[in-house]
XYZ file of C-alpha atoms in Angstrom:
387
model
C -174.546 18.840 27.014
C -174.731 17.745 23.392
C -171.947 16.346 21.250
C -172.964 18.296 18.159
C -175.270 21.300 17.982
C -178.361 21.485 15.834
C -177.708 23.427 12.650
C -176.554 26.866 13.822
C -174.745 29.880 12.390
C -171.595 31.411 13.822
C -170.723 34.743 12.189
C -167.243 36.222 12.643
C -167.152 39.928 11.827
C -163.653 41.220 11.083
C -160.471 39.569 9.896
C -158.352 40.246 12.971
C -155.711 37.961 14.430
C -158.061 36.223 16.883
C -160.506 35.312 14.108
C -157.684 34.070 11.892
C -156.666 31.702 14.692
C -160.282 30.560 15.166
C -160.474 29.694 11.460
C -157.123 27.896 11.557
C -158.165 25.815 14.568
C -161.604 25.175 13.038
C -159.921 23.811 9.902
C -158.083 21.302 12.069
C -161.128 20.419 14.191
C -164.481 21.437 12.663
C -167.749 21.166 14.571
C -170.453 19.259 12.674
C -173.797 21.035 12.662
C -172.339 24.539 12.858
C -171.886 26.823 9.856
C -169.075 29.355 10.070
C -169.112 32.660 8.173
C -166.401 35.324 8.092
C -167.307 38.905 7.138
C -164.415 41.186 6.209
C -164.046 44.203 3.894
C -160.710 42.804 2.685
C -159.916 39.263 1.483
C -156.484 39.499 3.089
C -155.298 40.912 6.396
C -151.863 42.286 7.178
C -150.105 40.924 10.245
C -149.597 44.043 12.368
C -146.302 42.852 13.866
C -144.751 42.894 10.383
C -145.933 46.401 9.439
C -142.653 48.083 10.510
C -140.707 45.597 8.397
C -143.009 46.249 5.449
C -142.563 50.028 5.758
C -138.794 49.655 6.181
C -138.626 47.562 3.016
C -137.621 44.240 4.580
C -140.719 42.382 3.357
C -142.751 42.387 0.165
C -146.457 42.817 0.834
C -147.391 39.193 0.096
C -145.124 37.911 2.875
C -146.950 39.934 5.528
C -150.552 39.000 4.767
C -152.936 36.257 5.830
C -155.168 35.113 2.976
C -158.616 35.075 4.574
C -160.380 33.494 1.592
C -157.941 30.581 1.551
C -158.248 30.273 5.310
C -162.037 30.077 4.984
C -161.739 27.378 2.329
C -159.494 25.359 4.641
C -162.034 25.736 7.452
C -165.050 25.000 5.263
C -166.338 28.466 6.120
C -168.219 30.982 4.012
C -166.425 34.269 3.241
C -168.441 37.450 2.704
C -166.486 40.488 1.526
C -168.361 43.393 3.065
C -168.283 45.986 5.839
C -170.648 45.788 8.784
C -172.487 48.959 9.765
C -175.111 47.893 12.299
C -175.763 45.098 14.774
C -179.001 44.067 16.434
C -178.021 41.714 19.267
C -181.621 41.067 20.301
C -182.874 40.107 16.844
C -179.514 38.484 16.082
C -178.852 40.216 12.793
C -175.814 42.013 11.372
C -176.273 44.633 8.617
C -173.695 44.768 5.798
C -173.048 47.438 3.200
C -174.210 46.235 -0.204
C -175.202 42.795 1.112
C -178.297 41.265 2.681
C -178.457 41.182 6.465
C -176.914 38.083 8.037
C -178.674 36.203 10.811
C -176.617 34.509 13.501
C -176.904 32.273 16.507
C -173.475 33.319 17.771
C -171.569 36.438 16.747
C -167.947 37.374 17.290
C -166.442 40.807 16.686
C -162.751 41.243 15.844
C -162.924 44.466 13.848
C -159.871 46.163 15.316
C -159.585 49.866 15.982
C -158.760 53.080 14.156
C -156.295 55.829 15.008
C -157.982 58.463 17.141
C -159.079 61.493 15.140
C -160.154 63.658 18.049
C -157.581 66.331 17.216
C -158.826 69.330 15.233
C -157.533 69.025 11.676
C -156.958 65.280 11.945
C -158.474 64.841 8.472
C -155.224 66.356 7.139
C -153.183 63.494 8.631
C -152.490 59.936 7.525
C -153.812 57.535 10.162
C -151.791 54.385 10.872
C -154.960 52.428 11.645
C -156.605 50.771 9.869
C -153.349 49.270 8.626
C -154.685 48.333 5.177
C -155.438 51.972 4.405
C -152.139 53.210 5.839
C -150.148 50.913 3.580
C -151.845 52.442 0.515
C -151.034 55.950 1.782
C -147.406 55.156 2.612
C -146.347 54.265 -0.926
C -147.343 57.646 -2.475
C -145.683 59.419 0.462
C -142.444 57.515 -0.125
C -142.620 58.399 -3.816
C -143.189 62.041 -2.897
C -140.042 61.924 -0.752
C -138.084 60.470 -3.671
C -139.166 63.251 -5.998
C -138.874 66.243 -3.685
C -136.477 68.992 -4.729
C -137.231 71.510 -2.020
C -137.190 69.202 0.986
C -139.886 67.354 2.927
C -140.746 67.404 6.633
C -142.659 64.405 7.992
C -143.987 63.988 11.517
C -145.289 60.985 13.453
C -147.601 61.981 16.308
C -147.667 59.414 19.108
C -144.764 58.117 21.173
C -145.992 54.656 22.058
C -144.330 51.493 20.798
C -146.211 51.746 17.494
C -145.154 55.343 16.898
C -141.509 54.584 17.657
C -141.466 51.535 15.404
C -143.147 53.461 12.581
C -140.771 56.424 12.846
C -137.717 54.158 12.779
C -139.084 52.083 9.890
C -139.797 55.238 7.876
C -136.335 56.599 8.677
C -134.696 53.403 7.432
C -136.739 53.371 4.218
C -135.956 57.021 3.563
C -132.260 56.460 4.285
C -132.169 53.559 1.815
C -134.176 55.148 -0.996
C -133.998 58.935 -0.635
C -131.338 61.594 -0.220
C -131.630 61.956 3.544
C -130.514 65.597 3.425
C -133.807 66.485 1.740
C -136.133 64.780 4.239
C -136.641 65.468 7.943
C -138.485 63.039 10.191
C -139.963 64.071 13.538
C -141.535 62.036 16.352
C -143.876 64.074 18.551
C -145.133 62.852 21.940
C -147.173 64.563 24.623
C -145.281 62.897 27.476
C -141.691 62.495 28.577
C -141.426 58.708 28.239
C -140.748 57.297 24.778
C -141.899 54.658 24.125
C -144.736 55.182 26.575
C -145.237 52.353 29.061
C -141.742 50.882 28.720
C -139.029 50.648 31.405
C -136.158 53.126 31.606
C -133.513 50.971 29.931
C -135.798 50.272 26.946
C -136.509 53.997 26.616
C -132.807 54.815 26.647
C -132.109 52.227 23.965
C -135.023 53.494 21.854
C -133.776 57.087 22.160
C -130.350 55.977 20.984
C -131.801 54.126 17.996
C -133.995 57.090 17.045
C -130.978 59.398 17.192
C -128.874 56.990 15.131
C -131.543 57.074 12.418
C -131.790 60.852 12.474
C -135.323 61.015 13.904
C -135.890 64.291 15.752
C -137.676 63.518 19.019
C -140.017 66.064 20.624
C -140.969 65.073 24.174
C -143.561 66.902 26.296
C -145.061 68.341 23.129
C -148.855 67.913 23.405
C -150.435 68.483 20.013
C -153.542 70.685 20.136
C -154.300 70.750 16.407
C -153.082 69.674 12.981
C -152.934 72.470 10.428
C -151.876 73.013 6.850
C -148.534 74.180 8.225
C -147.929 71.176 10.503
C -148.863 70.701 14.170
C -149.655 73.277 16.851
C -148.959 72.624 20.522
C -151.207 73.442 23.442
C -148.755 76.244 24.257
C -149.182 77.809 20.826
C -145.925 76.598 19.261
C -145.917 75.398 15.652
C -143.808 72.580 14.270
C -143.777 72.934 10.511
C -144.495 69.673 8.726
C -145.502 68.800 5.183
C -147.287 65.610 6.266
C -148.483 64.356 9.637
C -148.942 60.662 10.453
C -151.189 59.744 13.393
C -150.147 56.886 15.669
C -152.119 58.027 18.699
C -154.536 56.218 21.001
C -156.896 53.789 19.300
C -160.557 54.624 18.661
C -163.434 52.210 18.342
C -165.298 51.792 15.034
C -168.048 54.467 15.175
C -170.822 52.122 13.997
C -170.714 50.223 17.300
C -172.185 53.220 19.135
C -175.773 52.462 18.104
C -175.703 48.675 18.379
C -177.121 48.170 21.850
C -173.980 46.642 23.332
C -172.358 47.809 26.558
C -169.382 49.994 25.621
C -166.568 51.599 27.601
C -165.888 55.344 27.587
C -163.910 55.037 24.322
C -166.632 53.055 22.557
C -165.055 49.585 22.748
C -167.186 46.530 23.539
C -167.158 45.620 27.219
C -166.543 41.893 27.703
C -166.182 39.479 30.594
C -163.247 37.117 31.053
C -164.925 34.608 28.691
C -164.808 37.248 25.892
C -168.628 37.604 25.991
C -170.238 41.013 25.530
C -171.778 42.104 28.809
C -175.478 41.296 28.850
C -175.362 39.292 25.611
C -173.955 35.797 26.059
C -174.355 35.046 22.323
C -172.044 37.931 21.301
C -168.270 37.715 21.707
C -165.499 40.232 21.046
C -161.715 39.905 20.822
C -158.664 41.913 19.860
C -158.538 45.697 20.012
C -162.324 46.098 19.881
C -162.748 44.232 23.185
C -162.462 46.038 26.518
C -162.326 43.963 29.674
C -164.786 45.289 32.221
C -162.800 44.019 35.202
C -159.366 45.230 34.088
C -158.684 47.082 30.831
C -155.698 45.896 28.798
C -153.434 47.829 26.425
C -154.303 47.545 22.733
C -151.578 45.075 21.758
C -151.501 42.315 19.167
C -150.041 39.834 21.632
C -153.338 39.769 23.523
C -155.397 39.204 20.365
C -153.212 36.261 19.382
C -153.600 34.679 22.817
C -157.346 35.267 22.796
C -157.745 33.230 19.597
C -157.649 29.723 21.169
C -159.926 30.836 24.027
C -162.429 32.286 21.551
C -162.307 29.080 19.481
C -163.083 26.977 22.546
C -165.821 29.267 23.842
C -167.706 29.540 20.550
C -167.895 25.757 20.379
C -168.680 25.440 24.083
C -171.537 27.934 23.781
C -173.165 25.709 21.135
C -172.571 22.370 22.828
C -173.245 23.298 26.455
C -169.696 22.784 27.634
C -167.887 24.960 30.161
C -166.362 28.154 28.788
C -162.725 29.062 29.444
C -161.533 32.335 30.918
C -158.914 34.413 29.147
C -155.989 35.008 31.484
C -153.640 37.658 30.080
C -149.977 37.197 30.808
C -148.620 39.599 33.390
C -145.207 39.531 31.759
C -144.380 38.826 28.144
C -141.509 39.426 25.788
C -141.851 42.606 23.756
C -139.819 42.990 20.555
C -139.618 46.450 18.956
C -138.291 46.833 15.431
C -135.650 49.546 15.056
C -135.842 50.414 11.367
C -132.938 48.394 10.043
C -132.517 44.758 10.923
C -132.229 45.560 14.622
C -134.699 45.150 17.473
C -135.106 45.920 21.153
C -136.204 43.042 23.393
C -137.928 43.903 26.675
C -139.045 41.618 29.491
C -139.412 42.196 33.237
C -137.657 45.567 33.037
C -134.603 44.177 31.237
C -133.876 45.406 27.695
C -131.368 44.489 24.996
C -130.834 45.685 21.447
C -129.145 44.090 18.450
C -129.451 42.480 15.040
C -129.812 38.948 16.468
C -133.014 40.069 18.181
C -134.459 41.310 14.878
C -133.723 37.947 13.261
C -135.432 36.252 16.204
C -138.480 38.503 15.760
C -138.417 37.837 12.026
C -138.439 34.084 12.691
C -141.391 34.373 15.105
C -143.389 36.560 12.703
C -142.771 34.331 9.682
C -143.672 31.269 11.729
C -146.978 32.914 12.671
C -147.816 33.683 9.023
C -146.803 30.172 7.949
C -149.314 28.508 10.288
C -152.104 29.846 8.057
C -150.422 29.379 4.685
C -149.599 25.711 5.335
C -153.183 24.623 5.983
C -154.473 22.146 3.373
C -157.524 23.305 1.437
C -159.409 20.033 1.268
C -162.986 21.248 1.001
C -164.588 22.860 -2.032
C -168.138 23.299 -0.760
C -167.680 26.638 0.966
C -168.676 29.878 -0.709
C -167.049 33.269 -1.139
C -169.343 36.223 -1.712
C -167.584 39.275 -3.123
């Protein structure tokens, strides 16, 4: 075991929540002899928990983002604005669009996921993931709703927590800014439980909130295709929509398929409980892109946030010969779902409540999370940003 490693490169690919926490913790406790580099296509990342509030109009954009370049300066890390497109784990190189290949001693992937586009006609829809792209698409759609004279029918496909939150946030924004008589909003789900994976009481409360906001809920409506006219069910029914928004199961970034890593059936990187890619102890993965070989977890931001400190420890431990920590996901955690206006549903251990006080609690938690990155002192000026 060595106190400090010989000069070595750690490359973080992706600006997800786990990597943001690694950078924050590195700023507070750097490791001499190791050079840290973050690669991200965007210099800022939006905190996914605040997306519903952004869509609903509760937050300006700047209050929902983590400034990755500032975070890198605080950590003394190098920032490279680029997209990765290939990885060679054996030769330890990562290929970037428009940039030279980066060599690494340790690599960590936190590149998130995209909305699944397996449905025929999915190119006609607006995908919720990646979030940065969705935000750019949402503003023109809201403006289109403002200007419509003949009416507008919008549909969210996907009845998980994310789909419910998005539908309610859109409904609130439309109610506040648009003549609601001219816009219809539909939530389409292939199953009977909305939101999927939540206990009965939470589903009843969510159904009540959706109804209060005027969202038309379509249960047991499996979408077979997206068309110019809207969506078509497996039974041949058509729901006419002017714009479809996809909030379905997550898909892995396609470029991972040819990288030589062990992947699950959906293309996500298989990892052990130390967050190491199977068969490659010098490659780590966290957040949505990671799939636990022993027991798959839902794609939820709460896991990525909790993986951050474990990833921070294990990257350092891998360089210094210390013992790595295992990530132990919580069996039970508090879930807070935004309900469009300043209301939220809280769910834990099968018990659910709804109210405005819960939204303000969620708002406090989210702002506190963002503040932990903004409050870091930027004391070093020797790091580089490559744009």
